[in-house]
Coordinates of C-alpha atoms in Angstrom, one line a residue:
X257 CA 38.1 117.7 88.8
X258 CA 40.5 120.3 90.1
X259 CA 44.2 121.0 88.8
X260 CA 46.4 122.0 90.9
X261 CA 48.7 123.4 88.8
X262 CA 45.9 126.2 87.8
X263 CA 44.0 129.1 90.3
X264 CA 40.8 128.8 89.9
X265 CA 38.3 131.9 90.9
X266 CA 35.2 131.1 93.0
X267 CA 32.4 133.9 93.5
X268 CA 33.7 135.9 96.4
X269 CA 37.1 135.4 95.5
X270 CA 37.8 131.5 96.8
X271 CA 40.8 130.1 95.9
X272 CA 42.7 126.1 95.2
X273 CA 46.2 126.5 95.8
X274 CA 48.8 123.6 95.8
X275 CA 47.3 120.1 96.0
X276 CA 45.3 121.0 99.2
X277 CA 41.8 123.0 98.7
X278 CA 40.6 124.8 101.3
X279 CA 37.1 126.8 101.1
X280 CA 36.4 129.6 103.6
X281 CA 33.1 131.4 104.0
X282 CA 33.6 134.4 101.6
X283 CA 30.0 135.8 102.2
X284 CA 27.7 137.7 99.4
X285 CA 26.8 134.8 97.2
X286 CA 29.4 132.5 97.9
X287 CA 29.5 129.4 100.6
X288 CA 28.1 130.5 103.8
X289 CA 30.2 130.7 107.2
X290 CA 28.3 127.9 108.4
X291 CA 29.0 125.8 105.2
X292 CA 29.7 122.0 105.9
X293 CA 32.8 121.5 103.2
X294 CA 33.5 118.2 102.3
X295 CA 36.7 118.3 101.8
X296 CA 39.4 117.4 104.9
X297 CA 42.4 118.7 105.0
X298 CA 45.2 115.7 105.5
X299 CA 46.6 115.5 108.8
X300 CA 50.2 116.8 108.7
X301 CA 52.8 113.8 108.5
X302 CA 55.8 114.2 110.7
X303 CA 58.9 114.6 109.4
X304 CA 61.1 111.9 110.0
X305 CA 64.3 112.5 112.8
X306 CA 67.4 113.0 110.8
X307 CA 70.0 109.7 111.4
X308 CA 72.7 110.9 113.5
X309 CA 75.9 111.6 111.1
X310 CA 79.0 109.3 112.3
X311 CA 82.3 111.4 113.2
X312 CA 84.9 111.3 111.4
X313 CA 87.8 109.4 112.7
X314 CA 91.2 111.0 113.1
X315 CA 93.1 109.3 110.6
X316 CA 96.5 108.6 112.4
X317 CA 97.2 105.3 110.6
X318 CA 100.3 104.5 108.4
X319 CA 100.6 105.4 104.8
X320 CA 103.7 104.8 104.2
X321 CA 104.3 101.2 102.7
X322 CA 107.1 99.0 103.6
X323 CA 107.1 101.5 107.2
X324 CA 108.8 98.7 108.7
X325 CA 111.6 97.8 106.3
X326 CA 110.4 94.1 106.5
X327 CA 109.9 93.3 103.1
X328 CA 112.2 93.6 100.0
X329 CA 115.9 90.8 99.1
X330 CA 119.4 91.2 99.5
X331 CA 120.3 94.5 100.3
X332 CA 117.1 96.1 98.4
X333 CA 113.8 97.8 100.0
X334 CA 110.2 97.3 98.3
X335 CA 108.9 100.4 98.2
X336 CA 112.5 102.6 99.3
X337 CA 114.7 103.9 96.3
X338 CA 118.2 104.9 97.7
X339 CA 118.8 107.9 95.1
X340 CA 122.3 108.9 96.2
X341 CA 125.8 106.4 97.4
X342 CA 123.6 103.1 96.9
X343 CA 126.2 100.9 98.1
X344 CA 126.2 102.8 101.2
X345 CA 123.0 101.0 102.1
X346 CA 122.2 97.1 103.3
X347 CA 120.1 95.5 105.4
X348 CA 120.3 93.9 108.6
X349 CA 118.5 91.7 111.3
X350 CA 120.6 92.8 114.0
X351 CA 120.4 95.6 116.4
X352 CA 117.2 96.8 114.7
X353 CA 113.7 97.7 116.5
X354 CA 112.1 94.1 115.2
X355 CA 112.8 92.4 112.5
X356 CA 114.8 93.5 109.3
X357 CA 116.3 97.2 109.8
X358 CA 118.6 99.6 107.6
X359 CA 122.2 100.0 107.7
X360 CA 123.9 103.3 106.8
X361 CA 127.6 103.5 106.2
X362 CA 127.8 107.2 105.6
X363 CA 131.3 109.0 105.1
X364 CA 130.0 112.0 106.0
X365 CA 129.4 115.5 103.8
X366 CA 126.1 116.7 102.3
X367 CA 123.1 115.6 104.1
X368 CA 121.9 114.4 100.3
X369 CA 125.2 112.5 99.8
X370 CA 123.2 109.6 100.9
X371 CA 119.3 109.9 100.2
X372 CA 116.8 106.8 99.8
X373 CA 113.3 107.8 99.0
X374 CA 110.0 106.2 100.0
X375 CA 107.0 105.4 97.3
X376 CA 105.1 108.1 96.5
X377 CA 102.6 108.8 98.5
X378 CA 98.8 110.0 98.0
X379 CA 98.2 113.0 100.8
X380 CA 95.6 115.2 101.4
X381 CA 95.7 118.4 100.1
X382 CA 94.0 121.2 101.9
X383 CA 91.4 123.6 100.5
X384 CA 91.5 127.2 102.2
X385 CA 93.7 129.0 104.8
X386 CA 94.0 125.8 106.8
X387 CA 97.3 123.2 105.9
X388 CA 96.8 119.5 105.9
X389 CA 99.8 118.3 108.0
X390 CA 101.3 114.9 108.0
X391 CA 104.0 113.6 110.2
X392 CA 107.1 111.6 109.5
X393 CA 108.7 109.4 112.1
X394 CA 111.7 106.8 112.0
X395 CA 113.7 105.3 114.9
X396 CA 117.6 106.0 114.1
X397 CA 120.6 105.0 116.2
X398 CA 124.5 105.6 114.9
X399 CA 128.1 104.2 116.0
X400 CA 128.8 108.1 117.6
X401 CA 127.2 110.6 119.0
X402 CA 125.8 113.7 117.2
X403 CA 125.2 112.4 114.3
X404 CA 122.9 114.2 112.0
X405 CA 120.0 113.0 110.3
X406 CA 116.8 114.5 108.7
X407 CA 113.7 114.0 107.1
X408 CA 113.1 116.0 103.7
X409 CA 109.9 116.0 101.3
X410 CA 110.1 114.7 97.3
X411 CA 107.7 117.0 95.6
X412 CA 108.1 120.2 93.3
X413 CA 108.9 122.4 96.0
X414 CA 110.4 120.0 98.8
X415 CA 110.0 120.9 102.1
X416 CA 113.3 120.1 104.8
X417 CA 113.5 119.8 108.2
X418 CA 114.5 122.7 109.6
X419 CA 116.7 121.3 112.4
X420 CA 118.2 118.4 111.4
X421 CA 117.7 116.0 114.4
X422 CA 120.9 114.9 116.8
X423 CA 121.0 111.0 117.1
X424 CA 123.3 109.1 119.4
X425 CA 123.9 105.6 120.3
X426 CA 121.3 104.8 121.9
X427 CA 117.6 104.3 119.6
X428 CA 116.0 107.5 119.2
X429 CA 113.2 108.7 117.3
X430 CA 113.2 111.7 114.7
X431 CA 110.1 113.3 113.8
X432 CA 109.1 116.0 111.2
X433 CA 105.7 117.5 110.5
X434 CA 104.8 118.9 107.1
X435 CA 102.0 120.4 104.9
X436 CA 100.6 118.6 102.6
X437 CA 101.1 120.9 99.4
X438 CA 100.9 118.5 96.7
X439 CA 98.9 115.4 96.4
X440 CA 101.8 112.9 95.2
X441 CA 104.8 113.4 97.6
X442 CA 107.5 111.3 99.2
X443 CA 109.6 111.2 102.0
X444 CA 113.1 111.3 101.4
X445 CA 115.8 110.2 104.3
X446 CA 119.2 112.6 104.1
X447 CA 121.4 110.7 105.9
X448 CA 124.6 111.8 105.0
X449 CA 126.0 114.5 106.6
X450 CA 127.8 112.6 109.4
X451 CA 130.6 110.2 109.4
X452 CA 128.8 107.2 111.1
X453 CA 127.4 103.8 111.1
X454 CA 123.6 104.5 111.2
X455 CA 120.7 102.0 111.7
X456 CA 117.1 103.1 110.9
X457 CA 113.6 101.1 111.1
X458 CA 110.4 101.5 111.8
X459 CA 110.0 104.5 109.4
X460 CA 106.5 105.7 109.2
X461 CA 103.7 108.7 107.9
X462 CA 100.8 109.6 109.7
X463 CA 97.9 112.1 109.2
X464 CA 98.4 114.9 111.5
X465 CA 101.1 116.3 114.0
X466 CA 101.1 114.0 116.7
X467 CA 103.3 111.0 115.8
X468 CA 102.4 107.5 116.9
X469 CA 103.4 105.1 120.2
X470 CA 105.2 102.5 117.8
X471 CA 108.2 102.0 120.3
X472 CA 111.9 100.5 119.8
X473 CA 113.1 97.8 120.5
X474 CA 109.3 96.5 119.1
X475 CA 108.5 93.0 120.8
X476 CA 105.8 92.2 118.8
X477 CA 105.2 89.5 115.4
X478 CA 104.7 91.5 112.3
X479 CA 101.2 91.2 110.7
X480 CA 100.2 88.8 113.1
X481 CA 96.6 89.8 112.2
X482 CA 96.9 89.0 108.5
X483 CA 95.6 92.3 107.4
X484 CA 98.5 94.0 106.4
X485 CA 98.5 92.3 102.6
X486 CA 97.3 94.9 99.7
X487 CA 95.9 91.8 98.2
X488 CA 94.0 88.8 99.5
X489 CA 95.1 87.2 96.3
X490 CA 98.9 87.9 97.4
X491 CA 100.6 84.8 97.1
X492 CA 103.8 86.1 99.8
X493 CA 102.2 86.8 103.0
X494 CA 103.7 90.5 104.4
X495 CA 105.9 89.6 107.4
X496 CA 105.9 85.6 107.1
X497 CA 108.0 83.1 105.6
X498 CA 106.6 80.0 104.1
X499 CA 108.9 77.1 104.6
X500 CA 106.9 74.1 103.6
X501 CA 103.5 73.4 101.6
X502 CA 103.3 76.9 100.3
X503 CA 100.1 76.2 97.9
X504 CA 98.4 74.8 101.1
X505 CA 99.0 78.5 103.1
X506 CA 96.7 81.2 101.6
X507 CA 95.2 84.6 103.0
X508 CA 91.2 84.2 103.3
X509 CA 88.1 86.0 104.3
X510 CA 85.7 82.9 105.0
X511 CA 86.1 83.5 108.8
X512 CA 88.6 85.6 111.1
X513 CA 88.5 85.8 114.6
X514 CA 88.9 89.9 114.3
X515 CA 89.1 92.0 111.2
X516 CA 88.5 90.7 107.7
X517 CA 91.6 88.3 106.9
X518 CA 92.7 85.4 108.4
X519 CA 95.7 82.8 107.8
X520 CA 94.1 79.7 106.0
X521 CA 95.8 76.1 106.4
X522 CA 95.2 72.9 104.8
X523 CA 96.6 70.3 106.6
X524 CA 97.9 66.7 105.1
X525 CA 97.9 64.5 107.7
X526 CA 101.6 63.7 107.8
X527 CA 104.3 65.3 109.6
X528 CA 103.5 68.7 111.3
X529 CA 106.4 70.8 109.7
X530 CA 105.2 69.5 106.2
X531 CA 102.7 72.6 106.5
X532 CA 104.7 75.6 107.9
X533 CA 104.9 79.1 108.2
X534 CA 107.5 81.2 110.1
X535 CA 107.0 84.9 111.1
X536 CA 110.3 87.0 110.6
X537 CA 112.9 87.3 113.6
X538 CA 111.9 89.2 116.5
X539 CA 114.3 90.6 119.3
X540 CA 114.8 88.2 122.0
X541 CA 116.6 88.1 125.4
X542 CA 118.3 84.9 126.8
X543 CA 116.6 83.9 130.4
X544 CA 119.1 85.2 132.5
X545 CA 120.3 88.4 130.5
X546 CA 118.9 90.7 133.0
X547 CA 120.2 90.8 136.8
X548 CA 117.8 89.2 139.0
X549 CA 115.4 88.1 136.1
X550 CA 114.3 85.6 134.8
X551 CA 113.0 85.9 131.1
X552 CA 110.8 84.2 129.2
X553 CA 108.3 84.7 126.5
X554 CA 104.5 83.8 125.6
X555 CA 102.8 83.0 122.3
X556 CA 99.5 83.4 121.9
X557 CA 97.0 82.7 118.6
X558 CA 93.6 82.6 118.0
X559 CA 92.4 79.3 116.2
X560 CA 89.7 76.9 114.5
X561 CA 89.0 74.4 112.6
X562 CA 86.1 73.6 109.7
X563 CA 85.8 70.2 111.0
X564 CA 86.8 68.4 113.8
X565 CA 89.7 66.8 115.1
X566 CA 92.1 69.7 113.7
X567 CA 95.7 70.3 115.7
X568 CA 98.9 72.5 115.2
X569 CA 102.0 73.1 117.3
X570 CA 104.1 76.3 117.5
X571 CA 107.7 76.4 117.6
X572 CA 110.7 78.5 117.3
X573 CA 113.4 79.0 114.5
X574 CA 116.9 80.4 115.7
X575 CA 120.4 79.9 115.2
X576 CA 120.8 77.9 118.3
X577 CA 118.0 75.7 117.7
X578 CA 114.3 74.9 117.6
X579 CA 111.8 74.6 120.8
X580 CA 108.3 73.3 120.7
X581 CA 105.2 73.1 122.1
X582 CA 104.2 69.6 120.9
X583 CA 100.8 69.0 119.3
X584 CA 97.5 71.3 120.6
X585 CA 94.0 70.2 119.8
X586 CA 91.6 72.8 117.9
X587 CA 88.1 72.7 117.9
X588 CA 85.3 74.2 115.6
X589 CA 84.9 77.3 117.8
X590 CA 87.3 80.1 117.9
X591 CA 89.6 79.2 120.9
X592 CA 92.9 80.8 122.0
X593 CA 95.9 78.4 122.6
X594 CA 99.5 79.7 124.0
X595 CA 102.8 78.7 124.3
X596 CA 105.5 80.1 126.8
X597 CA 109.2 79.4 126.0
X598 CA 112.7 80.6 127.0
X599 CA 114.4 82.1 124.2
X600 CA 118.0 80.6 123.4
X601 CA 119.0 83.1 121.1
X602 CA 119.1 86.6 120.7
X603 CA 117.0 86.3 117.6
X604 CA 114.0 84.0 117.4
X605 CA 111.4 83.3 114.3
X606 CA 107.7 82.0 115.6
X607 CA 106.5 78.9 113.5
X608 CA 103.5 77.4 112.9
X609 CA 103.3 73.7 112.3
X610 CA 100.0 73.0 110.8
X611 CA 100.6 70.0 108.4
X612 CA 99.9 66.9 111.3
X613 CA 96.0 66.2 110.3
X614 CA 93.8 66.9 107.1
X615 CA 91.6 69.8 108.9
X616 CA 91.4 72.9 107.2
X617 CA 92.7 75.6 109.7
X618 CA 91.9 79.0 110.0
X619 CA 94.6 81.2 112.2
X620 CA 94.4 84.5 113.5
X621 CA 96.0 87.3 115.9
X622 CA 99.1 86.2 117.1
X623 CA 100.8 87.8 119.7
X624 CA 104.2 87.5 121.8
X625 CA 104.4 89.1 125.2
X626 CA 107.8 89.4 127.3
X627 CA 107.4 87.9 130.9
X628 CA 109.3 88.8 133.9
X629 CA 109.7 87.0 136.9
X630 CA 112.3 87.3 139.8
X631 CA 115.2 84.6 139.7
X632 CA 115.0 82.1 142.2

């Protein structure tokens, strides 16, 4: 038997190497050139084609938690810390991008004289000659003109803006790139400089230099995929409101119509309000509020049931009063259903009603779209 871990001398100077043995006609003694060897050497195997590596996706998503001030009680802000003049600071639902906004009264000074800082966040620090950047963005309007705003960094060495952005009355959006020098950083908003009243939303932190399309006024229903929850487990749902049969409205991952989450319902087979969810206020505009328009809006949801015979209705909430769309039949398939209304109010909550049979429903990317239509 051969070892191939050992070289092994033939007459005429015939060698094994490796695991394969090949003999060659060495001449005087040895095998002869016209020897038949027994031994074959292995036909090569092919190496196999390397999988193609993915690329790597820019990451220009949010980081920044709580980016639309939706979330937090009273006058407070989860994941926001005002640091400096704390009862310069409320919130409000009016006048803001979508939603629930920030209100300023600032009586001008220092730009720290009124300071609220995000929640640390977890950045990328850069190894080498080449920075990590991130970019901060937040829509800002004010009572005057030139007011002064800025975006500054909470870290050991904090990094300012250099030129602190020029805001007026009308929405406008301040933006700020940085390096990412240290791994736990936070933003920090210096609002104080100007004597104003000063409304910010819609503050947000993305990888790299190019800030996102998030526009203001936002038309759109906050976490209207479901997704946005850190938790499935969360009993509050991020950017909804549960107004009746809370224990039978739960975040699952049994089925979704896109992504991983979905709004689960179990319905009781009684009144259709008895089971009901309402997303926060969005911006509305009465029908006529525009010149030779007419207004109106369209809700639309993706829905299913786990058995048959399943239905739901959508409404509104709003100071002025509710609209709905009566009962809608849902099926065992994923099917869309949609609702067009005239808004009566200048702020309008969308409502599920999902209490009228004993189904379980699953609900899923819901959507509001302005429509525009010349007055008759």
């Amino acid at each position: 038997m051969f070892n191939n871990n050992r070289l092994s001398s033939f007459t005429g100077a015939c060698a094994l190497i490796g695991w394969t043995l090949t003999i060659t006609a060495c001449g005087g003694g040895g095998f002869g050139q016209d020897y038949d060897s027994p031994f074959v050497e292995p036909t090569p195997i092919a190496e196999p084609t390397p999988a193609p590596q993915p690329v790597p996706e820019l990451d220009d998503y949010n980081i920044l938690d709580n980016a639309y001030l939706e979330l937090g009680s009273d006058n407070d802000f989860t994941g926001w810390t005002v640091i400096n003049s704390a009862d310069a600071v409320s919130a409000v639902v009016a006048e803001t991008c979508s939603g629930r906004g920030m209100k300023v009264e600032s009586a001008g000074g220092n730009p720290w004289d009124v300071q609220i800082h995000s929640s640390p966040l977890t950045l990328s620090v850069a190894e080498g000659d080449a920075p990590n950047q991130y970019t901060a963005m937040m829509w800002v309007k004010s009572s005057v003109a030139e007011t002064s705003v800025r975006f500054s960094t909470v870290e050991d060495a904090p990094q300012y803006q250099q030129e602190p952005a020029t805001v007026g009355t009308e929405w406008q959006k301040v933006v700020f790139t940085f390096n990412a020098i240290q791994e736990d950083t936070a933003i920090s908003l210096d609002v104080g400089a100007s004597t104003a009243t000063i409304l910010i939303d819609d503050v947000r932190v993305v990888k790299g230099d190019t800030p996102d399309e998030v526009e203001c006024p936002r038309l759109e229903i906050t976490n209207g995929t479901f997704e946005m929850n850190p938790s499935m487990a969360d009993e509050n749902i991020v950017g909804w409101i549960k107004k009746n049969g809370a224990e039978n409205l739960v975040l699952t991952d049994v089925d979704s119509h896109d992504g991983e989450l979905s709004l689960k319902a179990t319905g009781i087979a009684s009144d259709a309000w008895r089971v009901q969810i309402g997303s926060l206020d969005i911006a509305t505009k009465l029908p006529d509020s525009v010149e030779g328009s007419n207004i109106s809006y369209e809700v639309a949801l993706w829905a299913k049931g786990a058995t048959e015979g399943g239905q739901l209705q959508i409404s509104t909430a709003a100071t002025a009063g509710a609209q709905y769309s009566g009962l809608k039949d849902v099926g065992t398939d994923w099917e869309e259903i949609t609702w067009s209304f005239s808004a009566n109010d200048a702020l309008t909550s969308i409502v599920l009603d999902l209490g009228a049979t004993d189904v379980v429903l699953f609900i899923d990317d819901i959507t509001i779209k302005e429509v525009v239509t010349a007055a008759e």
